[in-house]
Amino acid sequence: MPEIDTIEDLEKGDKRLFSPPPPKPVSFIDPGILKASLSAYDKNNFVSFLKSTFGEGLTKEAVEAYKIGTSKARPGANVFWYVDERQRVRSGKIMLYDATTGKRDKEFNSWSHSRLKLDDFHLKLCFFGDHLLKSNPSKIVGIVESEKTAIISSLLFPDLVWLASGGKGNLNPYKFNSLKKRTVLLFPDLTKPGDKKNCFELWSEEVERIKGFIPGHFEVSDYFESKATDQEKESCFDLADFILLNNWSPKKERIEALQKPLIENEIKTNEGHEANDASTKPFISEDKDYISQLSFENGLLMNGMGYPAEWDLSASYTEKKTNDFIRMAVKNPNLIRLKEIFELE
């Protein structure tokens, strides 16, 4: 086979086959890093905003469901962890919100993998909230742009599983692999009048392309696009803006059912005391025996809150007997089944 010596050889139409380089494997972050961020919520502006707007109970529900973390990158910063449907941590988007208004600081945005300075890290994002799909197999899925909007929508409309694309241009077929055979409603942000292509049009085109090879029912809602005023479009409103500005609130029954404080004794100031150390307080149900809540999902041993049980090995709230059982069960999944059959303690 003759060699190609110059660019001109290529331009003349040399028909040789070129093998593209193999795709890089997707990189993941140690789940222990995510777990370590699930504390210090009194220093987390976004969580403070949720608490002042929706109350302690609903905020605790949102924090647990979406694994909202706290970051030291900036005072008050939070982490939106991107965890896929197999519970693997893709990365975490670090953002800063105003604790009172809930408005985002647009001058600050970072990623966990960048701050960790991981070598040869290949980021490939899933939808934010993908980890909730397996535990809600029959629910309709709602997709919005921002992580904040997905979280707020989940509190008002819990009958849907709410995901976020992370931006207007972040729809792609790869992400939709987790949504095969699901019913999916997409709610794009409004776009300023006069923009060359608004988000509704962009998402409609992307979804039509995705429909060609991903089975499922996908529909882009034009509800806000058709009803919004020019002023609302000029402000690029999204679903969360309509919820907050119109004072929509969750059903009273939900609020009353979720009254347990997010962090007990949070107002005490003796931070060095173990009882007031937020990092020692687990986001797991303590109403039942810990071991009885363990289960296997997609090859991973999960605790009662839907987190990999291995994350609890380094925690101070699990006893040595529990840690030993977790280690054994990870190596031998049949232990879980045996415990169910023989009611082992």
Coordinates of C-alpha atoms in Angstrom, one line a residue:
M1 CA 0.0 0.0 0.0
P2 CA 1.6 3.3 -1.0
E3 CA 2.3 5.8 1.7
I4 CA 0.6 9.3 2.0
D5 CA 3.4 11.9 1.8
T6 CA 1.5 15.2 1.7
I7 CA -1.8 16.8 2.4
E8 CA -2.3 17.0 -1.4
D9 CA -2.4 13.2 -1.5
L10 CA -5.4 13.3 0.8
E11 CA -7.0 16.0 -1.2
K12 CA -6.6 14.0 -4.4
G13 CA -8.9 11.4 -2.9
D14 CA -6.7 8.6 -1.6
K15 CA -9.2 5.8 -0.8
R16 CA -7.3 4.0 1.9
L17 CA -9.1 2.9 5.0
F18 CA -8.2 4.6 8.2
S19 CA -9.0 3.1 11.6
P20 CA -10.3 5.6 14.1
P21 CA -8.7 5.4 17.5
P22 CA -10.7 3.2 20.0
P23 CA -13.0 5.2 22.2
K24 CA -11.7 6.0 25.7
P25 CA -13.4 4.1 28.5
V26 CA -15.8 6.1 30.6
S27 CA -14.2 7.4 33.9
F28 CA -15.9 7.2 37.3
I29 CA -15.2 8.9 40.6
D30 CA -14.7 7.0 43.9
P31 CA -18.2 6.8 45.5
G32 CA -16.5 7.5 48.8
I33 CA -15.9 11.1 47.6
L34 CA -19.6 11.5 47.0
K35 CA -20.4 10.1 50.4
A36 CA -18.0 12.5 52.1
S37 CA -19.9 15.4 50.7
L38 CA -23.2 14.4 52.2
S39 CA -22.7 16.6 55.3
A40 CA -22.3 20.2 56.5
Y41 CA -25.8 21.2 55.1
D42 CA -25.9 24.2 57.4
K43 CA -23.1 25.6 55.2
N44 CA -24.9 24.7 51.9
N45 CA -26.7 27.7 50.3
F46 CA -28.8 25.6 48.0
V47 CA -30.0 23.4 50.8
S48 CA -30.7 26.5 52.9
F49 CA -32.8 27.9 50.1
L50 CA -34.8 24.6 49.8
K51 CA -35.4 24.6 53.6
S52 CA -36.7 28.1 53.7
T53 CA -38.9 27.5 50.7
F54 CA -40.2 24.0 51.2
G55 CA -39.4 23.1 54.8
E56 CA -37.2 20.6 56.5
G57 CA -39.1 17.4 55.6
L58 CA -39.2 18.0 51.8
T59 CA -35.6 19.3 51.8
K60 CA -34.5 16.1 53.5
E61 CA -36.3 14.1 50.9
A62 CA -34.7 16.0 48.0
V63 CA -31.2 15.8 49.6
E64 CA -31.5 12.0 50.0
A65 CA -33.0 11.3 46.6
Y66 CA -30.6 13.4 44.6
K67 CA -27.5 13.0 46.7
I68 CA -27.0 16.7 47.0
G69 CA -23.5 17.3 48.4
T70 CA -21.7 20.2 50.0
S71 CA -18.4 21.6 48.5
K72 CA -15.5 23.5 50.0
A73 CA -14.7 25.0 46.6
R74 CA -16.5 28.2 47.7
P75 CA -18.3 29.1 50.9
G76 CA -21.9 27.9 50.5
A77 CA -21.3 25.8 47.4
N78 CA -23.1 22.6 46.6
V79 CA -22.5 19.5 44.4
F80 CA -25.0 18.0 42.0
W81 CA -23.7 14.5 41.6
Y82 CA -24.3 12.8 38.3
V83 CA -24.8 9.1 39.2
D84 CA -25.9 6.7 36.4
E85 CA -28.6 4.0 36.6
R86 CA -25.9 1.5 37.8
Q87 CA -25.0 3.8 40.7
R88 CA -21.6 4.8 39.2
V89 CA -20.5 8.3 39.9
R90 CA -19.7 10.1 36.6
S91 CA -18.8 13.4 38.2
G92 CA -20.3 16.3 40.3
K93 CA -21.2 19.7 39.1
I94 CA -20.2 22.3 41.7
M95 CA -22.4 25.4 41.8
L96 CA -23.2 28.3 44.1
Y97 CA -26.6 29.7 44.8
D98 CA -28.0 32.5 46.9
A99 CA -29.3 31.1 50.1
T100 CA -32.3 33.5 50.1
T101 CA -33.4 33.9 46.5
G102 CA -32.1 30.5 45.1
K103 CA -30.5 32.4 42.2
R104 CA -27.3 30.9 40.7
D105 CA -24.0 32.7 40.7
K106 CA -23.3 32.5 37.0
E107 CA -19.7 33.5 37.5
F108 CA -18.9 30.2 39.3
N109 CA -19.2 26.7 37.9
S110 CA -16.8 23.8 38.4
W111 CA -16.6 20.0 38.3
S112 CA -15.4 17.5 40.9
H113 CA -13.2 15.6 38.5
S114 CA -11.4 18.9 37.6
R115 CA -10.9 19.9 41.2
L116 CA -9.6 16.4 42.1
K117 CA -7.1 16.6 39.2
L118 CA -7.7 13.0 38.2
D119 CA -5.2 11.8 35.5
D120 CA -6.6 10.9 32.1
F121 CA -10.2 11.4 33.2
H122 CA -12.7 10.8 30.4
L123 CA -16.1 12.4 31.3
K124 CA -19.2 11.1 29.8
L125 CA -22.3 12.4 31.5
C126 CA -25.6 10.7 32.0
F127 CA -28.8 12.6 32.9
F128 CA -28.7 14.1 36.4
G129 CA -31.0 11.9 38.4
D130 CA -30.5 8.7 36.3
H131 CA -29.8 6.7 39.5
L132 CA -33.6 7.1 40.4
L133 CA -34.8 5.2 37.3
K134 CA -34.3 1.6 38.4
S135 CA -36.3 2.2 41.7
N136 CA -39.2 3.8 39.8
P137 CA -39.6 1.6 36.7
S138 CA -43.3 2.5 36.0
K139 CA -43.2 6.2 36.5
I140 CA -43.3 8.7 33.7
V141 CA -40.0 10.6 33.3
G142 CA -39.8 14.4 33.2
I143 CA -36.7 16.1 31.8
V144 CA -35.7 19.7 32.3
E145 CA -32.5 21.6 31.7
S146 CA -31.2 22.5 35.2
E147 CA -30.5 20.3 38.2
K148 CA -32.2 22.8 40.5
T149 CA -35.4 22.6 38.4
A150 CA -35.4 18.8 38.4
I151 CA -35.2 18.8 42.2
I152 CA -37.9 21.4 42.8
S153 CA -40.2 19.7 40.3
S154 CA -39.8 16.4 42.1
L155 CA -41.2 18.0 45.2
L156 CA -44.3 19.4 43.5
F157 CA -44.9 16.5 41.1
P158 CA -43.6 13.3 42.7
D159 CA -45.6 11.1 40.4
L160 CA -42.8 11.6 37.8
V161 CA -39.1 10.8 37.9
W162 CA -37.4 14.2 37.3
L163 CA -34.1 14.3 35.4
A164 CA -31.9 17.2 34.1
S165 CA -29.9 17.5 30.9
G166 CA -27.5 20.0 32.5
G167 CA -28.0 22.5 29.7
K168 CA -29.9 23.4 26.5
G169 CA -27.5 21.6 24.2
N170 CA -27.0 18.5 26.3
L171 CA -29.5 16.1 24.8
N172 CA -27.9 13.2 23.0
P173 CA -28.8 9.6 22.1
Y174 CA -26.2 8.2 24.5
K175 CA -28.1 9.6 27.5
F176 CA -31.4 8.2 26.2
N177 CA -30.1 4.7 26.5
S178 CA -31.3 4.6 30.1
L179 CA -34.8 5.6 29.0
K180 CA -35.6 2.8 26.6
K181 CA -39.2 1.9 26.6
R182 CA -40.1 4.7 29.0
T183 CA -42.7 7.5 28.6
V184 CA -40.7 10.7 28.7
L185 CA -42.0 14.3 28.8
L186 CA -39.4 17.1 28.1
F187 CA -39.9 20.6 29.5
P188 CA -37.4 23.0 27.8
D189 CA -36.7 26.5 29.1
L190 CA -38.2 29.5 27.4
T191 CA -36.0 31.4 25.0
K192 CA -35.7 35.1 24.4
P193 CA -37.7 36.4 21.4
G194 CA -35.6 36.9 18.4
D195 CA -33.0 34.1 19.2
K196 CA -32.1 32.1 16.1
K197 CA -33.3 28.8 17.6
N198 CA -35.2 28.5 20.8
C199 CA -34.9 25.6 23.2
F200 CA -38.3 24.1 22.3
E201 CA -37.3 23.9 18.6
L202 CA -33.8 22.5 19.4
W203 CA -35.2 19.8 21.8
S204 CA -38.0 18.9 19.3
E205 CA -35.4 18.3 16.6
E206 CA -33.1 16.3 18.9
V207 CA -36.0 14.2 20.1
E208 CA -37.2 13.4 16.6
R209 CA -33.7 12.2 15.8
I210 CA -33.5 10.1 18.9
K211 CA -36.9 8.5 18.2
G212 CA -35.3 6.8 15.2
F213 CA -33.3 4.3 17.2
I214 CA -34.3 4.5 20.9
P215 CA -37.6 2.7 21.7
G216 CA -40.0 4.7 23.9
H217 CA -42.5 7.5 23.9
F218 CA -40.8 10.9 23.9
E219 CA -42.7 14.1 23.8
V220 CA -41.5 17.7 24.1
S221 CA -44.1 19.8 25.9
D222 CA -45.0 23.2 24.4
Y223 CA -47.2 24.1 27.4
F224 CA -45.0 27.0 28.6
E225 CA -43.9 28.0 25.0
S226 CA -47.5 28.5 23.9
K227 CA -48.7 30.3 27.1
A228 CA -45.8 32.4 28.2
T229 CA -45.7 36.1 27.9
D230 CA -43.0 38.0 26.1
Q231 CA -41.6 39.1 29.4
E232 CA -41.4 35.5 30.7
K233 CA -39.7 34.5 27.5
E234 CA -37.3 37.5 27.8
S235 CA -36.4 36.2 31.3
C236 CA -35.9 32.6 29.9
F237 CA -38.2 31.2 32.6
D238 CA -38.2 27.5 33.3
L239 CA -40.5 25.2 35.2
A240 CA -38.9 26.1 38.6
D241 CA -39.4 29.8 37.9
F242 CA -43.2 29.2 37.4
I243 CA -43.4 27.1 40.5
L244 CA -41.6 29.7 42.7
L245 CA -43.2 32.9 41.2
N246 CA -46.7 31.5 41.4
N247 CA -46.1 30.1 44.9
W248 CA -47.1 26.6 43.9
S249 CA -46.7 24.3 46.9
P250 CA -46.7 20.5 47.5
K251 CA -49.8 18.8 48.7
K252 CA -50.5 19.4 52.4
E253 CA -50.4 15.7 53.2
R254 CA -46.8 15.4 51.8
I255 CA -45.6 18.3 54.0
E256 CA -47.3 16.9 57.1
A257 CA -45.8 13.5 56.5
L258 CA -42.2 14.8 56.3
Q259 CA -41.6 16.8 59.5
K260 CA -38.4 15.1 60.7
P261 CA -35.5 17.7 60.8
L262 CA -32.8 17.4 58.1
I263 CA -30.0 17.7 60.7
E264 CA -31.0 17.1 64.3
N265 CA -29.6 19.5 66.9
E266 CA -28.4 21.7 64.0
I267 CA -28.6 24.9 66.0
K268 CA -26.1 23.7 68.7
T269 CA -22.8 25.3 68.3
N270 CA -20.4 22.8 70.0
E271 CA -19.3 21.5 66.6
G272 CA -16.6 19.3 68.1
H273 CA -19.1 17.2 70.0
E274 CA -19.8 13.9 68.2
A275 CA -23.6 14.2 68.6
N276 CA -23.5 17.4 66.5
D277 CA -21.1 16.3 63.8
A278 CA -23.3 16.2 60.7
S279 CA -20.8 13.9 59.0
T280 CA -21.7 11.1 61.5
K281 CA -25.4 11.3 60.7
P282 CA -26.4 8.7 58.1
F283 CA -28.8 9.3 55.3
I284 CA -30.2 5.8 55.8
S285 CA -33.5 4.8 57.5
E286 CA -33.0 3.9 61.1
D287 CA -36.5 2.6 61.6
K288 CA -35.4 -1.0 60.6
D289 CA -32.4 -3.1 61.2
Y290 CA -29.7 -2.0 58.8
I291 CA -28.8 -5.4 57.5
S292 CA -32.5 -6.3 56.9
Q293 CA -32.6 -3.5 54.3
L294 CA -29.7 -4.6 52.2
S295 CA -30.5 -5.9 48.7
F296 CA -28.7 -6.5 45.4
E297 CA -29.5 -4.3 42.4
N298 CA -27.6 -4.6 39.1
G299 CA -24.8 -6.5 40.8
L300 CA -24.3 -3.9 43.6
L301 CA -25.2 -4.4 47.3
M302 CA -27.5 -1.5 48.2
N303 CA -28.5 -0.1 51.6
G304 CA -32.1 0.9 52.5
M305 CA -31.7 4.4 51.0
G306 CA -30.6 3.0 47.6
Y307 CA -26.9 3.8 48.1
P308 CA -24.1 1.2 47.6
A309 CA -23.6 -0.4 51.0
E310 CA -19.8 -0.3 50.6
W311 CA -20.1 3.5 51.1
D312 CA -21.0 2.8 54.7
L313 CA -17.9 0.8 55.5
S314 CA -15.9 4.0 56.4
A315 CA -18.8 5.5 58.4
S316 CA -19.0 5.9 62.1
Y317 CA -22.7 4.9 62.3
T318 CA -22.3 1.2 61.3
E319 CA -21.1 -1.4 63.8
K320 CA -18.2 -3.8 63.2
K321 CA -20.7 -6.7 62.9
T322 CA -22.5 -4.8 60.2
N323 CA -19.3 -3.9 58.3
D324 CA -18.2 -7.5 58.4
F325 CA -21.5 -8.6 57.0
I326 CA -21.3 -6.0 54.2
R327 CA -17.8 -7.2 53.2
M328 CA -18.9 -10.9 53.2
A329 CA -22.2 -10.1 51.3
V330 CA -20.3 -8.1 48.6
K331 CA -18.2 -11.2 47.9
N332 CA -21.1 -13.7 48.3
P333 CA -24.5 -12.3 47.3
N334 CA -26.2 -15.5 48.4
L335 CA -25.8 -14.4 52.0
I336 CA -28.6 -11.9 51.5
R337 CA -30.9 -14.6 50.2
L338 CA -29.9 -17.0 53.0
K339 CA -30.6 -14.3 55.6
E340 CA -34.1 -13.9 54.2
I341 CA -34.9 -17.6 54.2
F342 CA -33.5 -18.4 57.6
E343 CA -34.2 -15.0 59.2
L344 CA -30.6 -14.7 60.3
E345 CA -29.6 -11.9 62.6

